CSV table of C-alpha atoms and ligand atoms in Angstrom, one decimal:
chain,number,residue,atom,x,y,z
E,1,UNK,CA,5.3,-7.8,-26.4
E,2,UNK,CA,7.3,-8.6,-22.8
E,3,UNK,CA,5.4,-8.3,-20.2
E,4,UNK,CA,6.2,-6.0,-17.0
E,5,UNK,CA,8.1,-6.9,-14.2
E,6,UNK,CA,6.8,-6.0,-10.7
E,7,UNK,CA,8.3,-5.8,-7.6
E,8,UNK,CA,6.6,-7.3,-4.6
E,9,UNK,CA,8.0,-6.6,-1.1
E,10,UNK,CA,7.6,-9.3,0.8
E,11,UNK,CA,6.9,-10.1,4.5
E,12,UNK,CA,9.5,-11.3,7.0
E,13,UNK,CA,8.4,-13.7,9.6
E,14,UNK,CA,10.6,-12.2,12.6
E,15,UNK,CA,11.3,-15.7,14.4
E,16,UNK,CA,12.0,-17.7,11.4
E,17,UNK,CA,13.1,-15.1,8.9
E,18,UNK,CA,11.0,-16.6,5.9
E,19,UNK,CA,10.2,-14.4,3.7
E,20,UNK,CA,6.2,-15.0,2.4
E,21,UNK,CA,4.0,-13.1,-0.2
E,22,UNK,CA,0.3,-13.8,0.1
E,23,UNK,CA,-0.1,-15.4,-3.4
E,24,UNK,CA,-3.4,-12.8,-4.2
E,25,UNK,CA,-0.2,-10.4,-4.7
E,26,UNK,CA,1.3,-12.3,-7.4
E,27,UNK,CA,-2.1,-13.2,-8.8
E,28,UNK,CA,-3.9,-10.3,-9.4
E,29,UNK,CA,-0.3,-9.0,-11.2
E,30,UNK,CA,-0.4,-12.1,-13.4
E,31,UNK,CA,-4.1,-11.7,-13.7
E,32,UNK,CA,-3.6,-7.8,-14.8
E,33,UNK,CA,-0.4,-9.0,-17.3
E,34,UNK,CA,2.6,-9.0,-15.7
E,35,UNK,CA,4.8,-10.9,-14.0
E,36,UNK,CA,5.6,-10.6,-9.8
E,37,UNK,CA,9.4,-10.9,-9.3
E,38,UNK,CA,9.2,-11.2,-4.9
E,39,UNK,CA,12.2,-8.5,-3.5
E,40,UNK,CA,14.8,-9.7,-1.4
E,41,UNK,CA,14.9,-7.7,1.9
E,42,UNK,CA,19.0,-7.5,2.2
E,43,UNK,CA,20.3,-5.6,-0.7
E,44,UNK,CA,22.9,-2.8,-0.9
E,45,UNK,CA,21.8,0.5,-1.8
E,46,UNK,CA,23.4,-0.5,-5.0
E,47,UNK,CA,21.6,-3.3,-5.4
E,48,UNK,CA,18.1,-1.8,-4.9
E,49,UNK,CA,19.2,0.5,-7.7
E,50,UNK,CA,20.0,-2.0,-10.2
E,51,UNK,CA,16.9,-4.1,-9.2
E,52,UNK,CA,14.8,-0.1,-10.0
E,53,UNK,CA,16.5,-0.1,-13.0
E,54,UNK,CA,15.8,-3.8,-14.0
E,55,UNK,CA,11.9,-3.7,-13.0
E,56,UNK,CA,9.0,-1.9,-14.5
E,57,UNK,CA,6.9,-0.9,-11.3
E,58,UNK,CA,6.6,-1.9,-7.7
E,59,UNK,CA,4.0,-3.2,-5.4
E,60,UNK,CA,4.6,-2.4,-1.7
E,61,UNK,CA,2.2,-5.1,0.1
E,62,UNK,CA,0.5,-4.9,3.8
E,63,UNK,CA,2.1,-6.0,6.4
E,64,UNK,CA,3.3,-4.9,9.9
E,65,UNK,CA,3.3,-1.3,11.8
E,66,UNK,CA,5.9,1.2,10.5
E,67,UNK,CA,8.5,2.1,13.6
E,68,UNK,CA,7.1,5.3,15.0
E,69,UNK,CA,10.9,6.6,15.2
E,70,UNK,CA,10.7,7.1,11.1
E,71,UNK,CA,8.1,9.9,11.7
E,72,UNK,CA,9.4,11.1,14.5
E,73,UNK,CA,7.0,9.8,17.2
E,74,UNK,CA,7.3,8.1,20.4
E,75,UNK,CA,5.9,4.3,20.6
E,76,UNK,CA,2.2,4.5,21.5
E,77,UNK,CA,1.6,1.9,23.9
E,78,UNK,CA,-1.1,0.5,20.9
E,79,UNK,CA,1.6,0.1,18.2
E,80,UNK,CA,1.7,-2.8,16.5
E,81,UNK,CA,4.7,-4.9,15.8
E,82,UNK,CA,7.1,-3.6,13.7
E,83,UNK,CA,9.6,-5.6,11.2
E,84,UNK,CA,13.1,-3.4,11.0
E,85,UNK,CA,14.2,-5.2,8.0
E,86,UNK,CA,11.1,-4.2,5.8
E,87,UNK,CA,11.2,-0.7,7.3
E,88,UNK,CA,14.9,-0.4,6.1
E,89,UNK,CA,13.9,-1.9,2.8
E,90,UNK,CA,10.9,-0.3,1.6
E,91,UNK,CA,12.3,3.4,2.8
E,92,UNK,CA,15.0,2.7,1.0
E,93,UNK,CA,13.6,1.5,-2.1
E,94,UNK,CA,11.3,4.2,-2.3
E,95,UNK,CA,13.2,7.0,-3.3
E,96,UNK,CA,15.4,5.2,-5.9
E,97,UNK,CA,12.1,4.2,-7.4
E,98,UNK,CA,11.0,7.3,-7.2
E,99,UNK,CA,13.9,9.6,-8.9
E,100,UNK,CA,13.6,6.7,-11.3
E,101,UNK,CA,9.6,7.9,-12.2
E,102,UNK,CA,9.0,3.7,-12.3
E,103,UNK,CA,5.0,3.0,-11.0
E,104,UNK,CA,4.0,2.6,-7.8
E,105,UNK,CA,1.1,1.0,-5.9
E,106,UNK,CA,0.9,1.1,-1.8
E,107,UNK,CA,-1.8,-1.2,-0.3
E,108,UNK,CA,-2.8,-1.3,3.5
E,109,UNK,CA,1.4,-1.1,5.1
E,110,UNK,CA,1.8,0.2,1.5
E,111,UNK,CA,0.3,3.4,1.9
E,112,UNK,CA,1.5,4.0,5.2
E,113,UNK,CA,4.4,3.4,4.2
E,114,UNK,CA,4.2,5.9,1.0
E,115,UNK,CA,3.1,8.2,3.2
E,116,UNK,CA,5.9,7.9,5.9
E,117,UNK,CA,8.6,7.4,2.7
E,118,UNK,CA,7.7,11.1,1.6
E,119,UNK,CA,7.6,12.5,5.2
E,120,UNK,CA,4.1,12.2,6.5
E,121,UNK,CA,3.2,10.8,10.0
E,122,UNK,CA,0.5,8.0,11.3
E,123,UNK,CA,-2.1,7.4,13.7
E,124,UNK,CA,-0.2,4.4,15.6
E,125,UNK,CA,-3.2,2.9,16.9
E,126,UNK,CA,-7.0,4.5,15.2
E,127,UNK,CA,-9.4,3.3,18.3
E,128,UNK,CA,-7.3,5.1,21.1
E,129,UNK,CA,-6.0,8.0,18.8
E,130,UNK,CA,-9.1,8.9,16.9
E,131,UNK,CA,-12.5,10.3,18.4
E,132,UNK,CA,-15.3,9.4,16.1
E,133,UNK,CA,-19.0,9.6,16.3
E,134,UNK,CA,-19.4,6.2,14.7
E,135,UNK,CA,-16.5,4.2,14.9
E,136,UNK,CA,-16.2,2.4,12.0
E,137,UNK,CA,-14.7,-1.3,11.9
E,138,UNK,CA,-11.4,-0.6,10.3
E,139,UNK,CA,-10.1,-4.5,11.5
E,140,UNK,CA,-13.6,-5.4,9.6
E,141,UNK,CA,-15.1,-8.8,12.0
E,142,UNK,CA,-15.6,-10.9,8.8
E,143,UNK,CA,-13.4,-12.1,6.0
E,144,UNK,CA,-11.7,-9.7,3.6
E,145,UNK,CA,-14.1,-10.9,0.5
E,146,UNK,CA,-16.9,-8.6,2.2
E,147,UNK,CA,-17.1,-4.8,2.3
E,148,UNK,CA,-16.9,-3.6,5.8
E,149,UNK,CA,-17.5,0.4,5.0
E,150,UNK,CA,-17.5,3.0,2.3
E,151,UNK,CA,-14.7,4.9,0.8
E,152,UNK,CA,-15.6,8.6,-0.7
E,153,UNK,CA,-13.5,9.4,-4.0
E,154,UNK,CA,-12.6,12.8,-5.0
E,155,UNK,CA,-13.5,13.3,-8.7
E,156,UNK,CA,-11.0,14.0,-11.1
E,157,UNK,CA,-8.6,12.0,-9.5
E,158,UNK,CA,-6.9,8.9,-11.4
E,159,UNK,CA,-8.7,6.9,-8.5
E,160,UNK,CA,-11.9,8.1,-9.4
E,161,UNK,CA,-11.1,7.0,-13.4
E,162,UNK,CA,-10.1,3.8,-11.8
E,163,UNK,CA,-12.9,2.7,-9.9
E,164,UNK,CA,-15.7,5.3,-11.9
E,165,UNK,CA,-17.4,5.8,-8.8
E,166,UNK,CA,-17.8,8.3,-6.4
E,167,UNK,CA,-18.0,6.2,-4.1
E,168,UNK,CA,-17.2,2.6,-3.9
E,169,UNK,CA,-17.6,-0.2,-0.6
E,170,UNK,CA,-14.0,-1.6,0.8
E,171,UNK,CA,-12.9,-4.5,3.1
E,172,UNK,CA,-10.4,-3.1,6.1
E,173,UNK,CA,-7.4,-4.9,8.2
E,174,UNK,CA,-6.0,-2.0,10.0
E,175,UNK,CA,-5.3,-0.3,12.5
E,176,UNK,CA,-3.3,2.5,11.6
E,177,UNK,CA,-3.6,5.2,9.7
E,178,UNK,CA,-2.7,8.5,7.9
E,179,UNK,CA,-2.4,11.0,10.4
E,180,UNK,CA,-0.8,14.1,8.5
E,181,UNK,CA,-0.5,13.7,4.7
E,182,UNK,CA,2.9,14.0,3.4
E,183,UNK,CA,3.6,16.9,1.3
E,184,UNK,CA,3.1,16.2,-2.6
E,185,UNK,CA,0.4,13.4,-1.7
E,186,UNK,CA,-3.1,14.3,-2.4
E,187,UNK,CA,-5.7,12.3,-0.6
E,188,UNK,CA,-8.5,10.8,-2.8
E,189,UNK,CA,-10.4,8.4,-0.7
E,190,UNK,CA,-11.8,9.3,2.6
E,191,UNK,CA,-14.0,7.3,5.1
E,192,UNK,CA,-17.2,8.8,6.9
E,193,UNK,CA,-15.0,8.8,10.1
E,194,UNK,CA,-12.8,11.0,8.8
E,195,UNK,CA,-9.5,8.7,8.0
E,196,UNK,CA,-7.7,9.0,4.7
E,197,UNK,CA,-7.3,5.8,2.8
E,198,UNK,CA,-6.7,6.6,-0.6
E,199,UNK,CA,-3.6,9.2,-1.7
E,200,UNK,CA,-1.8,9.6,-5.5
E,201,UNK,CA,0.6,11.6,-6.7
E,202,UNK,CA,-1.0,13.4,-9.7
E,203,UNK,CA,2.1,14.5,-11.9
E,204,UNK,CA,4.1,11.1,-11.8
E,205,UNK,CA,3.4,7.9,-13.9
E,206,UNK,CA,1.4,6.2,-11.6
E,207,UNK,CA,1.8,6.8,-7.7
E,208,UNK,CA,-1.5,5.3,-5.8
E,209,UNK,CA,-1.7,3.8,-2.2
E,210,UNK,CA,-4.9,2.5,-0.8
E,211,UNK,CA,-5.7,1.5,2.6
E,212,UNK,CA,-7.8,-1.6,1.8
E,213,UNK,CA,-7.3,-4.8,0.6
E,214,UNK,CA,-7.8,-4.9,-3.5
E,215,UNK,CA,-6.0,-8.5,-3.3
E,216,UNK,CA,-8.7,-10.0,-2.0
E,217,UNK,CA,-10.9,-8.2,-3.8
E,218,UNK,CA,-9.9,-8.9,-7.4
E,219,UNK,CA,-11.8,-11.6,-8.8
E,220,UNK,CA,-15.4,-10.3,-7.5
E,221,UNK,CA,-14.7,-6.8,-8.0
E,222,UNK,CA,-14.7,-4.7,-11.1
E,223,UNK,CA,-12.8,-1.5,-9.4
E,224,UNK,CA,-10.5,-3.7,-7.7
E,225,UNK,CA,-9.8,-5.6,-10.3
E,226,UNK,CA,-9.0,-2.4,-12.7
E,227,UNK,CA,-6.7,-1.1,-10.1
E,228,UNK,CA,-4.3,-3.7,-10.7
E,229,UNK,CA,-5.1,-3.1,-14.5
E,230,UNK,CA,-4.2,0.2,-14.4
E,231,UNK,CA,-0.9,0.3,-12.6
E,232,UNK,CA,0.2,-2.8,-14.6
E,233,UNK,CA,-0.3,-0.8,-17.9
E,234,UNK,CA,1.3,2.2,-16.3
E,235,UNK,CA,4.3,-0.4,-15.1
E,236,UNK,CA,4.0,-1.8,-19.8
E,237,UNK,CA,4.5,1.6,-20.8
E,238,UNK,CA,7.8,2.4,-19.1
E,239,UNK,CA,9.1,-1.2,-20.0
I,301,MN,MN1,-10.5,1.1,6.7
């Protein structure tokens, strides 16, 4: 049986202008049977729709902030650095992939970036934009192996058959966050301070974005780990 092919956006360094994948990308893919195929960031509109057509499911990794001026925001003297030529990319790539009904998983940039794709907005900066009674760590102060806080799942959701939990511990490198939920997303993971960091679509193929960091996460962790599992299988079945 061929395997899947998955598209991985990379990161752009913005002096250089390498492109670089974190290699826990492309592992936990090969680990979860298929194979990573790393997206160029110049392509014609043309292009990216061959390349939907081609592939079997796509991965849209962490990275930098999203420019404020795709939903329709100001820059909050927090934002982050942005990187136009993913922005351009990934917004572009997401609709092709979607009228195409191919997979999709969003981690960390990746759901923001879902989320923006499909019109929704962001907190630019959590800390200064958020009032919470216990501010959780959302840049967690230790390495992404560990958990850094909890993430509530709403049953009946295809995250909650993914990880089998109602609730399951997460690691966190963020700083921004889904502020209004695009429409058609439905939030499935939420943090005890309120933020949304999990969302799917539930009448599509596979459509999941997490906030965390399930690369890192892989090899120790079983609901991690099936994550990957489940939107590689998703990605075999419309191969
Ligand atoms: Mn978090």
């Amino acid at each position: 049986m061929k395997k899947p092919l998955i598209g991985v956006t990379p990161s752009l360094d913005q002096e250089t202008k390498d492109s670089t994948c974190r290699p826990t990308y492309l592992a936990a893919i090969r680990h979860a049977g298929g194979i990573p195929v790393i997206l160029p960031l110049k392509a014609e509109t043309e292009d990216l729709k061959q390349l939907v057509e081609t592939l079997d499911g796509f991965l849209f990794t962490g990275g930098p902030d999203i420019h404020p001026f795709y939903f329709g925001e100001e820059t909050h003297e927090k934002c982050g650095n942005v990187s136009p030529e993913r922005d351009q990319m990934e917004l572009s790539l997401l609709p092709l992939v979607m009228a195409a009904k191919k997979p999709v998983l969003g981690i960390c940039r990746g759901i923001q970036l879902l989320n923006v794709g499909l019109g929704g907005t962001l907190y630019q900066d959590i800390p200064s934009q958020v009032t919470r009674e216990f501010p959780i760590a959302h840049k967690q102060p230790f390495h992404y192996v560990s958990f850094s806080h909890r993430i509530a799942i709403t049953p009946g959701t295809r995250l909650h058959t993914i990880c089998q939990a109602d609730s399951i511990g997460v690691n966190s490198s963020h700083h921004q966050a889904i502020k209004a939920l695009a429409t058609g997303l439905v939030a499935t993971g939420k943090t005890s301070d309120g933020l949304i960091e999990a969302v799917e679509i539930p009448d599509y193929p596979f459509f999941v974005g997490v906030q965390w960091h399930p690369e890192y996460l892989w090899p120790e962790d079983a609901a991690a780990e099936r994550l990957f599992t489940f939107f590689v299988t998703a990605c075999s079945e419309h191969a």
